[in-house]
Amino acid sequence: MLVGIQLETRQTQRPSGPEIANEMSTYLQTVASERCKASFAEIFHYFAPRVRSYALKQMKNEAQAMELVQETLANVWQKAHLFNAEKGSPSTWIFTIARNIRYDMLRKQQKRKEDICSEDMWPVLCEQTASDAEVSLDHQVTLEQVGQLFSGLPVKQKAVIEAIYVEGKSQQEVADELGIPLGTVKSRTRLALQRLREMLEKDD
Amino acid sequence: MIKLHPNSQQLSEFAQGQCDSGVALIIAAHTDMCRQCKQKLTLIEAELAREAMAEKSSPDPAFDTMLANILQMPAASGIEVSYKQKKLELDGKEFVLPRSLQRYADKINGWSHLPGKLWQARVDLGIDGRADFTYMEKGGSVPEHTHRGTELTLVLDGEFSDGIRNYDTGDFIERSCDHVHTPHTEADEGCLVFSILDKPLHFTSGIARLLNPFSQLFFK
């Protein structure tokens, strides 16, 4: 492996800036094409302490910081083929991987049911699976269906909803017109909306 | 032409992964549509990376084990599946969504028809607040309202006006309690937007004020 030998001889004097970027790009390409462990070790020794420094500022504790470092560098090893030198430098690529993993780790910790994941927003390591891409879209409810749902409401609720939402009347007007207390109009409206919502959710 | 963009602060927070998920998603969708912001983002990321990667932590003995562990891992399969663009369908029309929103076309809980030639489909993102696709038919409008929180809107297709100015496809619009507006569209093809809202709308005029008790319909 000619490239590797050449680069190793430069070890003693660390270049900086664009030279580092070129050197690391070459290592990444060698990892991608030959699974070269020596090249990955070079990348690891250069980046692991840097990613860790970033991780220590971002995460709550040392253990999480190390997890972030491990995840980031593991992705570099496993997905080196996705690095594209034309799109940016190795350090930008590795930073964006770390940023994404950090985002997903924090999201999990919040224990919220958030469904958004980092690759939606920052497609750094994007390899979509066939099944993801082929899911079809058949969740629409047509106007006709909505009409059907609406007609499924109890008559009294339907009258109130129609008067308020279609004819634009006030609740008081509806109460006067139907000769029922305002409170009844309010509760019928609430029940009807609740019912419609349930039907819409079930329908889907 | 896109005239309204996230500001530099918003783009920078987005690039750092620091903004709320809903906000991040809508900014991502805008950058999918806007070459200018995409380029800005690339520059911001490069700058952030330069800063973040400038410092090294002290050497750690755990690194040796970590390196050995990683080298045991197999390479990921290098097969990239070309992805099929998903379309959002409504009332016989098809809309191509920006990449970051594609996955959410499947999460639509059905379209509801609201007064004013409006169609709305909520997307459950599990965030605080709500996210919706809203489609206004030609001549459609939302009654004049303001917001108790912040509303971020991205125009996905078509154009609309809100009494303050006109908006075109790709525009990124931020509205808060300082703005009272009445969105409507006269475009033949109507207008599809995606919006993130952190608090209910507050209707301000005429009969629509009566909708306030029901603004959970717009914000359930």
Short mmCIF file of C-alpha atoms in Angstrom, two decimals:
data_model
loop_
_atom_site.label_atom_id
_atom_site.label_comp_id
_atom_site.label_asym_id
_atom_site.label_seq_id
_atom_site.Cartn_x
_atom_site.Cartn_y
_atom_site.Cartn_z
CA MET A 1 0.00 0.00 0.00
CA LEU A 2 2.06 2.83 -1.37
CA VAL A 3 -0.06 5.68 -0.13
CA GLY A 4 0.04 4.48 3.46
CA ILE A 5 3.80 4.16 3.52
CA GLN A 6 4.35 7.63 2.16
CA LEU A 7 2.08 9.19 4.70
CA GLU A 8 3.51 7.34 7.65
CA THR A 9 6.95 8.75 6.98
CA ARG A 10 5.57 12.27 7.51
CA GLN A 11 4.41 11.43 11.02
CA THR A 12 7.09 13.30 12.94
CA GLN A 13 6.17 16.76 11.79
CA ARG A 14 2.45 17.35 12.02
CA PRO A 15 1.22 19.47 9.18
CA SER A 16 -1.74 21.72 9.74
CA GLY A 17 -4.84 23.10 8.05
CA PRO A 18 -5.32 22.05 4.43
CA GLU A 19 -2.48 19.56 4.66
CA ILE A 20 -4.13 17.73 7.51
CA ALA A 21 -7.36 17.75 5.55
CA ASN A 22 -5.63 16.20 2.54
CA GLU A 23 -3.87 13.65 4.67
CA MET A 24 -7.04 12.64 6.50
CA SER A 25 -8.99 12.52 3.23
CA THR A 26 -6.49 10.06 1.85
CA TYR A 27 -6.73 7.91 4.97
CA LEU A 28 -10.51 7.93 4.76
CA GLN A 29 -10.40 6.86 1.13
CA THR A 30 -8.00 4.05 2.02
CA VAL A 31 -10.27 2.90 4.82
CA ALA A 32 -13.21 2.94 2.41
CA SER A 33 -11.48 1.06 -0.37
CA GLU A 34 -9.22 -1.33 1.52
CA ARG A 35 -10.54 -1.42 5.10
CA CYS A 36 -7.00 -0.35 6.01
CA LYS A 37 -6.64 -0.57 9.79
CA ALA A 38 -3.43 1.44 9.91
CA SER A 39 -5.11 4.32 8.09
CA PHE A 40 -8.07 4.19 10.44
CA ALA A 41 -5.70 4.24 13.42
CA GLU A 42 -4.24 7.48 12.08
CA ILE A 43 -7.70 8.99 11.77
CA PHE A 44 -8.62 7.74 15.21
CA HIS A 45 -5.53 9.14 16.91
CA TYR A 46 -6.06 12.51 15.32
CA PHE A 47 -9.79 12.84 15.83
CA ALA A 48 -10.74 10.85 18.96
CA PRO A 49 -9.23 13.39 21.42
CA ARG A 50 -10.85 16.24 19.46
CA VAL A 51 -14.27 14.68 19.34
CA ARG A 52 -13.88 13.95 23.04
CA SER A 53 -13.12 17.59 23.77
CA TYR A 54 -16.29 18.56 21.88
CA ALA A 55 -18.26 15.79 23.62
CA LEU A 56 -17.18 16.88 27.09
CA LYS A 57 -18.65 20.32 26.43
CA GLN A 58 -21.89 18.89 25.10
CA MET A 59 -22.72 15.95 27.32
CA LYS A 60 -23.54 15.76 30.99
CA ASN A 61 -20.85 13.38 32.02
CA GLU A 62 -17.67 11.62 31.06
CA ALA A 63 -19.35 8.31 30.26
CA GLN A 64 -21.76 9.90 27.80
CA ALA A 65 -18.94 11.87 26.27
CA MET A 66 -17.01 8.64 25.66
CA GLU A 67 -20.10 7.01 24.20
CA LEU A 68 -20.38 9.90 21.77
CA VAL A 69 -16.73 9.52 20.79
CA GLN A 70 -17.09 5.77 20.30
CA GLU A 71 -20.26 6.09 18.22
CA THR A 72 -18.79 8.82 16.07
CA LEU A 73 -15.55 7.02 15.30
CA ALA A 74 -17.35 3.71 14.77
CA ASN A 75 -19.44 5.40 12.09
CA VAL A 76 -16.29 6.76 10.48
CA TRP A 77 -14.86 3.23 10.33
CA GLN A 78 -18.03 1.62 9.08
CA LYS A 79 -19.16 4.29 6.68
CA ALA A 80 -15.96 5.80 5.36
CA HIS A 81 -17.28 5.21 1.84
CA LEU A 82 -19.85 7.94 2.41
CA PHE A 83 -17.18 10.59 2.88
CA ASN A 84 -16.98 12.88 -0.13
CA ALA A 85 -13.95 15.15 -0.20
CA GLU A 86 -15.67 17.43 -2.71
CA LYS A 87 -18.37 18.27 -0.21
CA GLY A 88 -16.11 19.23 2.67
CA SER A 89 -13.12 18.44 4.83
CA PRO A 90 -12.79 15.30 6.95
CA SER A 91 -13.10 17.37 10.12
CA THR A 92 -16.37 18.92 8.94
CA TRP A 93 -17.69 15.47 8.06
CA ILE A 94 -16.69 13.99 11.41
CA PHE A 95 -18.03 17.01 13.27
CA THR A 96 -21.42 16.64 11.57
CA ILE A 97 -21.51 12.93 12.47
CA ALA A 98 -20.78 13.79 16.11
CA ARG A 99 -23.37 16.58 16.07
CA ASN A 100 -26.02 14.15 14.75
CA ILE A 101 -25.22 11.46 17.29
CA ARG A 102 -25.23 14.02 20.08
CA TYR A 103 -28.64 15.22 18.91
CA ASP A 104 -30.09 11.71 18.91
CA MET A 105 -28.54 10.84 22.29
CA LEU A 106 -30.01 13.93 23.94
CA ARG A 107 -33.36 13.29 22.32
CA LYS A 108 -33.47 9.79 23.81
CA GLN A 109 -32.54 11.12 27.24
CA GLN A 110 -35.40 13.59 27.23
CA LYS A 111 -37.75 10.60 27.18
CA ARG A 112 -40.12 12.59 25.07
CA LYS A 113 -41.90 10.86 22.27
CA GLU A 114 -40.17 12.97 19.69
CA ASP A 115 -40.06 11.34 16.39
CA ILE A 116 -37.62 13.59 14.62
CA CYS A 117 -34.18 12.10 14.13
CA SER A 118 -30.96 13.75 13.08
CA GLU A 119 -30.78 12.15 9.65
CA ASP A 120 -34.09 13.77 8.71
CA MET A 121 -32.45 17.13 9.06
CA TRP A 122 -28.79 16.52 8.39
CA PRO A 123 -28.38 13.65 5.95
CA VAL A 124 -24.75 12.97 6.76
CA LEU A 125 -24.86 9.18 6.76
CA CYS A 126 -27.82 8.73 4.54
CA GLU A 127 -28.45 5.25 3.28
CA GLN A 128 -32.13 4.78 2.95
CA THR A 129 -33.47 1.29 3.06
CA ALA A 130 -35.75 0.03 0.37
CA SER A 131 -38.63 -0.51 2.77
CA ASP A 132 -38.46 3.08 4.01
CA ALA A 133 -38.64 4.45 0.52
CA GLU A 134 -41.41 2.22 -0.67
CA VAL A 135 -44.01 2.86 1.99
CA SER A 136 -46.98 4.11 0.11
CA LEU A 137 -49.10 7.05 0.98
CA ASP A 138 -52.73 6.17 1.42
CA HIS A 139 -53.67 8.12 4.49
CA GLN A 140 -55.65 10.90 2.96
CA VAL A 141 -59.17 11.51 3.97
CA THR A 142 -61.18 12.86 1.08
CA LEU A 143 -63.79 15.54 1.35
CA GLU A 144 -66.36 12.84 0.79
CA GLN A 145 -65.07 10.84 3.73
CA VAL A 146 -65.13 13.90 5.95
CA GLY A 147 -68.71 14.47 4.83
CA GLN A 148 -69.53 10.90 5.78
CA LEU A 149 -67.94 11.31 9.18
CA PHE A 150 -69.91 14.47 9.70
CA SER A 151 -73.17 12.80 8.77
CA GLY A 152 -72.32 10.12 11.31
CA LEU A 153 -72.74 12.63 14.14
CA PRO A 154 -75.91 12.52 16.25
CA VAL A 155 -78.54 14.85 14.76
CA LYS A 156 -78.46 17.36 17.62
CA GLN A 157 -74.68 17.70 17.53
CA LYS A 158 -74.70 18.01 13.77
CA ALA A 159 -77.17 20.89 13.87
CA VAL A 160 -75.00 22.83 16.31
CA ILE A 161 -71.79 22.27 14.35
CA GLU A 162 -73.44 23.22 11.08
CA ALA A 163 -74.81 26.44 12.52
CA ILE A 164 -71.49 27.45 14.06
CA TYR A 165 -68.95 26.27 11.52
CA VAL A 166 -70.83 26.36 8.26
CA GLU A 167 -73.26 29.20 8.80
CA GLY A 168 -70.90 31.09 11.10
CA LYS A 169 -73.42 31.73 13.86
CA SER A 170 -72.46 32.46 17.43
CA GLN A 171 -73.16 29.95 20.14
CA GLN A 172 -75.66 32.37 21.67
CA GLU A 173 -77.49 32.70 18.36
CA VAL A 174 -77.66 28.96 18.05
CA ALA A 175 -78.97 28.67 21.59
CA ASP A 176 -81.70 31.26 20.92
CA GLU A 177 -82.65 29.69 17.63
CA LEU A 178 -82.94 26.19 19.00
CA GLY A 179 -84.46 27.38 22.27
CA ILE A 180 -81.86 25.55 24.36
CA PRO A 181 -79.50 26.84 27.07
CA LEU A 182 -76.10 28.19 25.99
CA GLY A 183 -74.41 25.57 28.13
CA THR A 184 -76.07 22.84 26.11
CA VAL A 185 -74.81 24.37 22.86
CA LYS A 186 -71.33 24.46 24.32
CA SER A 187 -71.38 20.88 25.49
CA ARG A 188 -72.85 19.63 22.19
CA THR A 189 -70.14 21.46 20.29
CA ARG A 190 -67.45 20.04 22.50
CA LEU A 191 -68.78 16.52 22.19
CA ALA A 192 -69.17 16.81 18.44
CA LEU A 193 -65.64 18.05 17.93
CA GLN A 194 -64.34 15.32 20.17
CA ARG A 195 -66.32 12.76 18.25
CA LEU A 196 -65.12 14.04 14.86
CA ARG A 197 -61.58 13.94 16.04
CA GLU A 198 -61.95 10.38 17.27
CA MET A 199 -63.52 9.34 14.00
CA LEU A 200 -60.74 10.99 12.01
CA GLU A 201 -58.11 9.27 14.08
CA LYS A 202 -59.83 5.91 13.81
CA ASP A 203 -60.47 6.35 10.12
CA ASP A 204 -56.79 6.55 9.52
CA MET B 1 -38.24 33.57 -5.74
CA ILE B 2 -37.46 32.93 -2.10
CA LYS B 3 -37.19 36.18 -0.16
CA LEU B 4 -37.61 35.11 3.43
CA HIS B 5 -34.99 33.01 5.13
CA PRO B 6 -34.11 31.91 8.65
CA ASN B 7 -31.75 34.48 10.19
CA SER B 8 -28.06 33.74 10.84
CA GLN B 9 -28.71 33.04 14.49
CA GLN B 10 -31.35 30.45 13.62
CA LEU B 11 -29.12 28.83 11.00
CA SER B 12 -26.23 28.68 13.41
CA GLU B 13 -28.32 27.13 16.18
CA PHE B 14 -29.68 24.68 13.66
CA ALA B 15 -26.17 23.73 12.51
CA GLN B 16 -25.16 23.16 16.12
CA GLY B 17 -28.21 21.01 16.75
CA GLN B 18 -29.32 23.43 19.47
CA CYS B 19 -32.83 24.43 18.41
CA ASP B 20 -36.10 22.71 19.28
CA SER B 21 -36.86 19.72 17.10
CA GLY B 22 -39.88 21.24 15.35
CA VAL B 23 -37.97 24.42 14.58
CA ALA B 24 -35.00 22.37 13.38
CA LEU B 25 -37.21 20.34 11.08
CA ILE B 26 -38.78 23.36 9.39
CA ILE B 27 -35.38 25.03 8.96
CA ALA B 28 -34.09 21.79 7.44
CA ALA B 29 -37.02 21.74 5.03
CA HIS B 30 -36.29 25.34 4.05
CA THR B 31 -32.63 24.58 3.37
CA ASP B 32 -33.73 21.65 1.21
CA MET B 33 -35.59 24.18 -0.93
CA CYS B 34 -33.15 27.09 -0.73
CA ARG B 35 -29.73 26.88 -2.33
CA GLN B 36 -28.61 30.09 -0.69
CA CYS B 37 -29.26 28.78 2.84
CA LYS B 38 -27.79 25.40 1.97
CA GLN B 39 -24.53 27.13 1.00
CA LYS B 40 -24.60 29.26 4.13
CA LEU B 41 -25.13 26.15 6.20
CA THR B 42 -22.14 24.43 4.62
CA LEU B 43 -19.97 27.41 5.57
CA ILE B 44 -21.37 27.53 9.10
CA GLU B 45 -20.77 23.81 9.58
CA ALA B 46 -17.19 24.12 8.35
CA GLU B 47 -16.59 26.98 10.78
CA LEU B 48 -18.21 25.12 13.69
CA ALA B 49 -16.14 22.05 12.86
CA ARG B 50 -12.96 24.10 12.78
CA GLU B 51 -13.73 25.47 16.24
CA ALA B 52 -14.94 22.19 17.70
CA MET B 53 -12.02 20.16 16.39
CA ALA B 54 -9.34 22.68 17.34
CA GLU B 55 -9.00 21.44 20.90
CA LYS B 56 -7.72 18.05 21.95
CA SER B 57 -8.59 16.42 25.22
CA SER B 58 -5.74 14.81 27.16
CA PRO B 59 -4.82 11.26 26.09
CA ASP B 60 -6.98 8.60 27.64
CA PRO B 61 -6.01 4.96 28.13
CA ALA B 62 -9.59 4.02 27.20
CA PHE B 63 -8.84 5.08 23.63
CA ASP B 64 -6.78 1.98 22.93
CA THR B 65 -9.61 -0.34 23.88
CA MET B 66 -12.03 1.80 21.93
CA LEU B 67 -9.91 1.64 18.80
CA ALA B 68 -9.57 -2.12 19.10
CA ASN B 69 -13.34 -2.48 19.54
CA ILE B 70 -14.13 -0.34 16.54
CA LEU B 71 -11.74 -2.25 14.32
CA GLN B 72 -13.70 -5.42 15.14
CA MET B 73 -16.81 -3.93 13.61
CA PRO B 74 -17.78 -4.91 10.09
CA ALA B 75 -18.09 -2.26 7.41
CA ALA B 76 -21.58 -1.05 6.70
CA SER B 77 -22.90 -2.27 3.40
CA GLY B 78 -22.06 0.34 0.85
CA ILE B 79 -25.29 -0.08 -1.03
CA GLU B 80 -27.16 3.14 -1.40
CA VAL B 81 -30.72 2.71 -2.40
CA SER B 82 -31.90 5.48 -4.63
CA TYR B 83 -34.87 6.89 -2.85
CA LYS B 84 -38.22 7.32 -4.39
CA GLN B 85 -39.64 10.77 -3.99
CA LYS B 86 -42.79 10.65 -1.99
CA LYS B 87 -45.67 12.85 -2.88
CA LEU B 88 -48.38 14.33 -0.77
CA GLU B 89 -51.77 13.89 -2.33
CA LEU B 90 -54.80 15.98 -1.62
CA ASP B 91 -57.97 16.41 -3.55
CA GLY B 92 -56.47 15.09 -6.78
CA LYS B 93 -53.37 17.26 -6.51
CA GLU B 94 -49.87 15.99 -5.89
CA PHE B 95 -47.16 17.84 -4.05
CA VAL B 96 -43.50 16.97 -3.91
CA LEU B 97 -42.19 17.46 -0.39
CA PRO B 98 -38.70 18.62 0.59
CA ARG B 99 -36.46 15.72 1.62
CA SER B 100 -36.64 16.37 5.35
CA LEU B 101 -40.44 16.29 5.35
CA GLN B 102 -40.84 13.20 3.18
CA ARG B 103 -41.02 10.79 6.06
CA TYR B 104 -43.85 12.76 7.63
CA ALA B 105 -46.18 12.40 4.68
CA ASP B 106 -46.89 8.98 6.18
CA LYS B 107 -47.67 10.37 9.58
CA ILE B 108 -50.62 12.44 8.57
CA ASN B 109 -53.65 11.74 10.69
CA GLY B 110 -56.08 12.48 7.87
CA TRP B 111 -57.05 15.79 6.36
CA SER B 112 -59.70 17.87 8.07
CA HIS B 113 -61.73 20.37 6.14
CA LEU B 114 -61.95 23.65 8.03
CA PRO B 115 -64.10 26.67 7.32
CA GLY B 116 -62.62 29.03 4.71
CA LYS B 117 -61.60 26.50 1.99
CA LEU B 118 -58.89 25.16 4.22
CA TRP B 119 -57.57 21.68 4.59
CA GLN B 120 -55.37 20.78 7.45
CA ALA B 121 -53.43 17.64 8.32
CA ARG B 122 -51.73 17.41 11.63
CA VAL B 123 -48.41 15.64 11.81
CA ASP B 124 -47.60 14.01 15.09
CA LEU B 125 -43.98 14.84 15.74
CA GLY B 126 -44.22 14.27 19.49
CA ILE B 127 -43.06 17.83 20.07
CA ASP B 128 -44.55 20.46 22.35
CA GLY B 129 -46.95 22.41 20.22
CA ARG B 130 -48.12 21.21 16.86
CA ALA B 131 -47.09 20.74 13.27
CA ASP B 132 -49.45 20.84 10.31
CA PHE B 133 -49.65 20.73 6.60
CA THR B 134 -52.27 23.28 5.57
CA TYR B 135 -53.70 23.64 2.11
CA MET B 136 -55.68 26.71 1.10
CA GLU B 137 -57.81 26.42 -1.97
CA LYS B 138 -58.03 29.37 -4.33
CA GLY B 139 -59.96 32.08 -2.50
CA GLY B 140 -59.36 30.32 0.82
CA SER B 141 -58.49 32.20 3.98
CA VAL B 142 -57.89 31.87 7.72
CA PRO B 143 -59.81 34.39 9.85
CA GLU B 144 -57.71 37.26 11.15
CA HIS B 145 -55.67 36.08 14.10
CA THR B 146 -52.55 36.56 16.11
CA HIS B 147 -50.47 34.05 18.05
CA ARG B 148 -49.80 33.57 21.68
CA GLY B 149 -46.52 31.95 20.82
CA THR B 150 -44.52 31.71 17.63
CA GLU B 151 -45.66 30.35 14.31
CA LEU B 152 -43.08 29.26 11.75
CA THR B 153 -44.42 28.62 8.28
CA LEU B 154 -42.73 27.28 5.18
CA VAL B 155 -44.47 27.71 1.84
CA LEU B 156 -44.18 24.35 0.12
CA ASP B 157 -46.14 25.07 -3.02
CA GLY B 158 -47.98 28.07 -4.42
CA GLU B 159 -48.22 31.51 -2.89
CA PHE B 160 -50.33 33.42 -0.43
CA SER B 161 -50.73 36.79 1.18
CA ASP B 162 -51.59 37.75 4.75
CA GLY B 163 -52.39 41.44 4.63
CA ILE B 164 -48.77 42.16 5.62
CA ARG B 165 -47.05 40.94 2.48
CA ASN B 166 -46.96 38.25 -0.20
CA TYR B 167 -45.23 34.92 0.21
CA ASP B 168 -43.83 32.64 -2.43
CA THR B 169 -42.79 28.99 -2.56
CA GLY B 170 -39.83 28.36 -0.24
CA ASP B 171 -40.38 31.43 1.94
CA PHE B 172 -39.70 30.93 5.65
CA ILE B 173 -42.12 33.01 7.71
CA GLU B 174 -41.93 33.78 11.40
CA ARG B 175 -44.99 35.22 13.10
CA SER B 176 -45.52 35.97 16.77
CA CYS B 177 -47.89 37.85 19.03
CA ASP B 178 -46.69 41.10 17.45
CA HIS B 179 -48.43 40.24 14.20
CA VAL B 180 -52.10 40.19 13.43
CA HIS B 181 -52.66 38.60 10.07
CA THR B 182 -55.25 37.13 7.72
CA PRO B 183 -53.67 34.55 5.43
CA HIS B 184 -55.45 34.05 2.12
CA THR B 185 -54.61 32.90 -1.37
CA GLU B 186 -55.81 33.86 -4.81
CA ALA B 187 -53.39 31.54 -6.61
CA ASP B 188 -55.16 29.18 -8.99
CA GLU B 189 -53.27 26.20 -7.68
CA GLY B 190 -53.94 27.18 -4.08
CA CYS B 191 -51.18 27.05 -1.54
CA LEU B 192 -49.64 24.31 0.59
CA VAL B 193 -47.70 25.26 3.69
CA PHE B 194 -46.05 23.44 6.57
CA SER B 195 -46.16 25.14 9.93
CA ILE B 196 -44.97 24.71 13.48
CA LEU B 197 -46.95 26.40 16.20
CA ASP B 198 -46.05 26.43 19.87
CA LYS B 199 -49.30 27.92 21.24
CA PRO B 200 -52.89 28.22 19.97
CA LEU B 201 -53.98 30.85 17.50
CA HIS B 202 -55.92 33.75 18.87
CA PHE B 203 -58.62 35.04 16.55
CA THR B 204 -59.00 38.78 16.63
CA SER B 205 -61.87 39.92 14.49
CA GLY B 206 -65.59 39.64 13.98
CA ILE B 207 -67.36 36.36 14.07
CA ALA B 208 -64.07 34.48 14.04
CA ARG B 209 -63.45 35.57 17.61
CA LEU B 210 -66.04 33.00 18.49
CA LEU B 211 -63.64 30.40 17.21
CA ASN B 212 -61.27 31.17 20.06
CA PRO B 213 -62.85 28.66 22.39
CA PHE B 214 -62.39 26.19 19.55
CA SER B 215 -58.95 27.17 18.49
CA GLN B 216 -57.98 23.74 19.73
CA LEU B 217 -59.47 22.60 16.45
CA PHE B 218 -56.64 24.48 14.83
CA PHE B 219 -54.44 23.50 17.70
CA LYS B 220 -55.48 20.23 19.22
#
